[in-house]
Tab-separated table of C-alpha atoms in Angstrom:
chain	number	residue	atom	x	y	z
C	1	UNK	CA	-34.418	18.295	-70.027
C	2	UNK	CA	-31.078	16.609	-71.214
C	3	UNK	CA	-30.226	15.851	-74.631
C	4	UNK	CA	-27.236	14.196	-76.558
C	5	UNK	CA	-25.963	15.516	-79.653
C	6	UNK	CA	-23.232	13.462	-81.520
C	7	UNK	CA	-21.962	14.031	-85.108
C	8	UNK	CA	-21.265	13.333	-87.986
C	9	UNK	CA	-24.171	10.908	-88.445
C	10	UNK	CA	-22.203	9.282	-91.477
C	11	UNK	CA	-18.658	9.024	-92.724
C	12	UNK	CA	-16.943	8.115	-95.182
C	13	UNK	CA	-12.755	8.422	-94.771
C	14	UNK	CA	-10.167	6.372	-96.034
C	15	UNK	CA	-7.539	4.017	-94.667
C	16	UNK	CA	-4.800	6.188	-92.916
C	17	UNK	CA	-7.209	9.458	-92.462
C	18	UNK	CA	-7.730	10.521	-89.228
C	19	UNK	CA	-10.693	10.493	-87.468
C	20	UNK	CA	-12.825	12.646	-84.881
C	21	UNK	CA	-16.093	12.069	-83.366
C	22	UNK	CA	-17.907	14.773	-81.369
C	23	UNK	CA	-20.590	13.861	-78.501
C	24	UNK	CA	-22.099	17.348	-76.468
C	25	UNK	CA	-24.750	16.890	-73.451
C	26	UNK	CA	-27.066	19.393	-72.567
C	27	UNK	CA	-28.811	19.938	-69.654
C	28	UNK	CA	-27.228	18.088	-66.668
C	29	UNK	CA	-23.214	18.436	-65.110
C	30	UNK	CA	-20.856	15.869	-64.402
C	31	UNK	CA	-22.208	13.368	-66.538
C	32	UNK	CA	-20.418	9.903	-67.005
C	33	UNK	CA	-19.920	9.564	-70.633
C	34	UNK	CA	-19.178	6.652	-72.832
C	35	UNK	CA	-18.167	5.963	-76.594
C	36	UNK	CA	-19.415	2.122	-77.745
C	37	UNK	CA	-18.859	0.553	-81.110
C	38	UNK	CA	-21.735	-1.943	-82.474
C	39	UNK	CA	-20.213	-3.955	-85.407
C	40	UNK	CA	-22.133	-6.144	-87.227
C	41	UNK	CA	-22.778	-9.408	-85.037
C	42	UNK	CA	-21.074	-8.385	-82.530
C	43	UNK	CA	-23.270	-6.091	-80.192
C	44	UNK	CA	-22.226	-3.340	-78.128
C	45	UNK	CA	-18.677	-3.118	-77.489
C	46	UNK	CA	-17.185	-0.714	-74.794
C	47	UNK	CA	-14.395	1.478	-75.865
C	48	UNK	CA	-13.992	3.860	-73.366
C	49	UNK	CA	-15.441	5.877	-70.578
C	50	UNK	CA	-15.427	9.110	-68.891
C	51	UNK	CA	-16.248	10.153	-65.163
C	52	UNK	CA	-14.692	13.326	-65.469
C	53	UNK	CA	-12.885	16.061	-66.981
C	54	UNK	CA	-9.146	14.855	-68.728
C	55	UNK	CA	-10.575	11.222	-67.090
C	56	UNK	CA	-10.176	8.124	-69.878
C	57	UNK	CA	-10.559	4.519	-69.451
C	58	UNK	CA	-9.920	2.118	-72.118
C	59	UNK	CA	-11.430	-0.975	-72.193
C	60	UNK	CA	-9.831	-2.224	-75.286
C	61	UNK	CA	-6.541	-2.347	-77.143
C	62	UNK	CA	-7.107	-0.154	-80.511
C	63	UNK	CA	-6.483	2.166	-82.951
C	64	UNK	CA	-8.698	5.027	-81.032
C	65	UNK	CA	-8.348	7.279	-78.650
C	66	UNK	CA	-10.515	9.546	-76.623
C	67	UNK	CA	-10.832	12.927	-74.618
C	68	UNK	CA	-12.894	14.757	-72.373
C	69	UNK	CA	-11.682	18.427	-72.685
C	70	UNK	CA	-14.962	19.738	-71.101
C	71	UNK	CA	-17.550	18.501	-69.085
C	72	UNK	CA	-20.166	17.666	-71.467
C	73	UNK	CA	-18.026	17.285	-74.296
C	74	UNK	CA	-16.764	13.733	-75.243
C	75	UNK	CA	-14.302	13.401	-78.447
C	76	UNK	CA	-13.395	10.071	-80.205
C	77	UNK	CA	-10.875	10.076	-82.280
C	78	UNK	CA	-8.074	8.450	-84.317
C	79	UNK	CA	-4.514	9.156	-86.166
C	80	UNK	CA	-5.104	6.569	-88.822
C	81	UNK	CA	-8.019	4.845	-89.530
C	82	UNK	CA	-7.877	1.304	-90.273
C	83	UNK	CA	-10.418	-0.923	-92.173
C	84	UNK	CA	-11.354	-2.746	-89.576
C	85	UNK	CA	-11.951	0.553	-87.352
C	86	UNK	CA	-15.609	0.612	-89.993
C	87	UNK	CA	-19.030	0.227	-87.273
C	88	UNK	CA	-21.322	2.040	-86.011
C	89	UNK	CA	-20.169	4.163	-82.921
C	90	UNK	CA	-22.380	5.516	-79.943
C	91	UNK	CA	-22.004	7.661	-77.161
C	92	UNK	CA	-23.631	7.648	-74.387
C	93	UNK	CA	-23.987	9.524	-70.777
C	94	UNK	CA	-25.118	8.908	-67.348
C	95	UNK	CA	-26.123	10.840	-64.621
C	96	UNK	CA	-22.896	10.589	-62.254
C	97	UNK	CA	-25.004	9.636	-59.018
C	98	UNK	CA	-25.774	5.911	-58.936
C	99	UNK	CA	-29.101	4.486	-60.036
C	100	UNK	CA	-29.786	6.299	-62.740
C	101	UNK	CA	-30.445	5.471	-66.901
C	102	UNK	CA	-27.945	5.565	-69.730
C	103	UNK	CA	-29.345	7.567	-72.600
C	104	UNK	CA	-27.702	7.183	-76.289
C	105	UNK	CA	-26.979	9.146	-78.753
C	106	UNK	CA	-28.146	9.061	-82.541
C	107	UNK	CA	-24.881	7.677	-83.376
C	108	UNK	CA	-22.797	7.828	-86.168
C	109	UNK	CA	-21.864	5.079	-88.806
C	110	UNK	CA	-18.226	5.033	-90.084
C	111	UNK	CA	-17.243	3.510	-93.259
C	112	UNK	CA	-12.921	3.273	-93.932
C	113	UNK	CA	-12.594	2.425	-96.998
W	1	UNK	CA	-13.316	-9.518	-65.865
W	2	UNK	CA	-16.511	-8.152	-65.589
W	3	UNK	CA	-18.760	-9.441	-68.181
W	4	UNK	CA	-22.481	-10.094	-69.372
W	5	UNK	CA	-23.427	-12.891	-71.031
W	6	UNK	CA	-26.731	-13.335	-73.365
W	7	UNK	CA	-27.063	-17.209	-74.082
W	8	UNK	CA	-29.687	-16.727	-77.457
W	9	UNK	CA	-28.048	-15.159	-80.397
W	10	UNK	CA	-31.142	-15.515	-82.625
W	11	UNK	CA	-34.373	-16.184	-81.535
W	12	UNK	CA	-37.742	-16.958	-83.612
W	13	UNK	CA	-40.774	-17.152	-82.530
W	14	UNK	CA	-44.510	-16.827	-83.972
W	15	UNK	CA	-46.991	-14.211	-82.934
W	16	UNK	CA	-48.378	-14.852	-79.849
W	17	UNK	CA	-45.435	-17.192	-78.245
W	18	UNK	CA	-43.880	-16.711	-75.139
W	19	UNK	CA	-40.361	-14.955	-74.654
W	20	UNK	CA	-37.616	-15.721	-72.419
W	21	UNK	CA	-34.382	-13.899	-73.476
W	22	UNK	CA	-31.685	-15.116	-71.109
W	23	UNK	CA	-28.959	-12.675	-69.591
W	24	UNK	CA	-25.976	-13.848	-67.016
W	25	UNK	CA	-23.349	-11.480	-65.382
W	26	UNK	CA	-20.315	-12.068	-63.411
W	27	UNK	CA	-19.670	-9.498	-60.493
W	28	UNK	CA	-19.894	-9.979	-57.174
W	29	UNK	CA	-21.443	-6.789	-55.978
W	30	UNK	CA	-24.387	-4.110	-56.211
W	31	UNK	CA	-25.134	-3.437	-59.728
W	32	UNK	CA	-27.699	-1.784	-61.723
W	33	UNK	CA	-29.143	-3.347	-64.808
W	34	UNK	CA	-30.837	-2.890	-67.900
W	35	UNK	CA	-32.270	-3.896	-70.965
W	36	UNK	CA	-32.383	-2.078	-73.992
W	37	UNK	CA	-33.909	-2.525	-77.558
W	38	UNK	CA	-33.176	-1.335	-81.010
W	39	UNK	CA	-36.162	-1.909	-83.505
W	40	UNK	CA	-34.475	-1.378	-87.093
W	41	UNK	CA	-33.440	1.442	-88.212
W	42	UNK	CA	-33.639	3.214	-85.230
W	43	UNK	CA	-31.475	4.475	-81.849
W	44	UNK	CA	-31.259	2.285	-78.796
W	45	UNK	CA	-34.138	2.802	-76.096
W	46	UNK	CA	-34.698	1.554	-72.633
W	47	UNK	CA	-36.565	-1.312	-71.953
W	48	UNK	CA	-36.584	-1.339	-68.109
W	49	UNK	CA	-34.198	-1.307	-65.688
W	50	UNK	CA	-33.414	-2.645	-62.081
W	51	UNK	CA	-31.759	-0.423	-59.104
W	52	UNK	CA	-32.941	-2.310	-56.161
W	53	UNK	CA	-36.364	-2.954	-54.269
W	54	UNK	CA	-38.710	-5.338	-55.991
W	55	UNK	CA	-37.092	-7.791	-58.574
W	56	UNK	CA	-39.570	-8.318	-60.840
W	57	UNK	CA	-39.390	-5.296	-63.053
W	58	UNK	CA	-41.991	-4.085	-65.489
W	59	UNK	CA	-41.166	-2.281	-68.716
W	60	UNK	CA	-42.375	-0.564	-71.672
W	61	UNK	CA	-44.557	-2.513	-73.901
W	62	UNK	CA	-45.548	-5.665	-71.674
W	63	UNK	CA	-41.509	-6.345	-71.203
W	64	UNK	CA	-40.948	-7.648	-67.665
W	65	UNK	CA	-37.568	-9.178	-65.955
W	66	UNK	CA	-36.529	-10.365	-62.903
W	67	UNK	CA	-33.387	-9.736	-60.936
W	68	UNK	CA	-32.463	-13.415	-59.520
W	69	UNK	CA	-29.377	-12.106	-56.816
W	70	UNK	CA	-28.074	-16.218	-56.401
W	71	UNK	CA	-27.996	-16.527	-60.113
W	72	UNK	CA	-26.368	-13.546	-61.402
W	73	UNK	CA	-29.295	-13.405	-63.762
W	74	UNK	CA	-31.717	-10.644	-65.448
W	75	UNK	CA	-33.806	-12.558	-67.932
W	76	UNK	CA	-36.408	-10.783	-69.764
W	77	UNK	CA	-39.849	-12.059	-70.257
W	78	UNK	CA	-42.981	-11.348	-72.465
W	79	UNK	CA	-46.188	-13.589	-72.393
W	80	UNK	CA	-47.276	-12.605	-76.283
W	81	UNK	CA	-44.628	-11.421	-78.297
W	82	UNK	CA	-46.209	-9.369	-81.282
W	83	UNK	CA	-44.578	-8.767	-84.766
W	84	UNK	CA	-43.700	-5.641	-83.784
W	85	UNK	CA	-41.232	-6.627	-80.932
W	86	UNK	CA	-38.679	-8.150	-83.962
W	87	UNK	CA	-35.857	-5.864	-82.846
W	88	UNK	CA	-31.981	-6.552	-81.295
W	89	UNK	CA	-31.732	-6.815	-77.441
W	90	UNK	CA	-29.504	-5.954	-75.489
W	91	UNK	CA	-28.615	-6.479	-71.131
W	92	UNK	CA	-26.101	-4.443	-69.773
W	93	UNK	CA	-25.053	-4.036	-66.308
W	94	UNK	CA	-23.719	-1.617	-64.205
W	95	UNK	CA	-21.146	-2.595	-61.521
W	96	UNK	CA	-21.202	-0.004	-58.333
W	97	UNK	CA	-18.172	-0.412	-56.744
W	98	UNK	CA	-16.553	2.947	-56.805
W	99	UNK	CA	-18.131	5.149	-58.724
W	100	UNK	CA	-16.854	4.021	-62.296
W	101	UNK	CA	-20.403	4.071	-63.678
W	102	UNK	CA	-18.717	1.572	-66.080
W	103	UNK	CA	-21.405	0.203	-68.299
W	104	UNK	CA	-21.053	-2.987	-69.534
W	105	UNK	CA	-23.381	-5.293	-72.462
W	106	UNK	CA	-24.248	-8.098	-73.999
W	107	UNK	CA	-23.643	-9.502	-76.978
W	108	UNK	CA	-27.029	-9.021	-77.617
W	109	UNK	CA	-30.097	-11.390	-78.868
W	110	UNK	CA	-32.270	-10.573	-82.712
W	111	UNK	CA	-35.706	-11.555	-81.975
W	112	UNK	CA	-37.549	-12.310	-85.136
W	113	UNK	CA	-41.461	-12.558	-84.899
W	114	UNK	CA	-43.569	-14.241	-87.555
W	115	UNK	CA	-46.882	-13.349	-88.045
């Protein structure tokens, strides 16, 4: 069966650190993957996506970046944290062929302080 | 731009009410869609989901929606909400042009239940 793993479940960094977020899949190839942010009253927010290996899109101006060095493997990260970078961030994969369910990960709530 | 659109930000209701969570999306083509709910404290799960066929879909829990093509809508429904469904939810589509598998939500709707 698949699974997501993504760590760390909680963080703590200050302004100006950098950041990296790891999200591994198990159990299925070629999997589109995406990283979301939920801040408070504000829902689900898309910040990038994944259909392949070295393949980004960016669905918002920001202070992040991401990469896909391997197939499963989905990396958010950033230079320089900002305040305003604090939420709660998800990944989250699909099976590549159409009609298929989005599964999420445990996520992991960032705190810049 | 693609985009979904929930039209209740809050919603309370007593035990035993009828629910009609409301969720628009603007794309003109094929898409797959979902809803999802997060009960406090924990991760996001799957609610039900349309891919094509019949458009009244039936979920977990006594959740049902239905996929209205004309209006671009996905509404989710529940005859007796209990305390139990006070949770966020949350519609997200899938556009299938191409094969972005770009998956987009809601702003998403806090049901509160009172018993």
């Amino acid at each position: 069966s698949q699974t997501i793993h993504q760590w760390p479940a909680t963080l703590v960094q200050p302004v100006g650190s950098p950041l990296s977020l790891e999200c591994t899949v198990e159990g299925t190839s070629n999997p589109n993957l995406y990283w979301y942010r939920q801040a408070a009253g504000r829902g689900l927010q898309l910040l990038f996506y994944s259909v392949g290996i070295g393949q980004i899109s960016s669905e918002v101006p920001q202070n992040l970046s991401a990469s896909r060095p391997q197939d499963r493997q989905f990396i958010l990260s950033s230079k320089k944290l900002l305040l305003s970078d604090s939420g709660f961030y998800l990944c989250a994969w699909r099976s590549g062929t159409t009609g298929n369910t989005i599964y999420f990960g445990e996520g992991s709530w960032l705190t810049v302080v | 731009a693609q985009s979904v659109s929930q039209h209740n930000h809050h919603v309370i209701l007593s035990e035993a009410a009828s629910l009609e969570l409301g969720c628009n999306y603007s794309y003109g083509g094929t898409v797959n869609l979902f809803w999802y709910v997060q009960y406090p404290g924990q991760h996001l799960q799957l609610l039900l989901k349309y891919f094509s066929g019949d458009p009244l879909v039936k979920g977990i829990k006594g959740f049902e929606a239905e996929f209205i093509k004309s209006k671009f809508s996905f509404n989710l429904r529940k005859p007796s909400v209990q305390w139990s469904d006070t949770a966020e939810y949350f519609c997200a589509v899938i556009p299938l042009s191409g094969n972005t598998g770009k998956l987009i939500f809601g702003q998403g709707t806090t049901l509160q239940v009172k018993p």
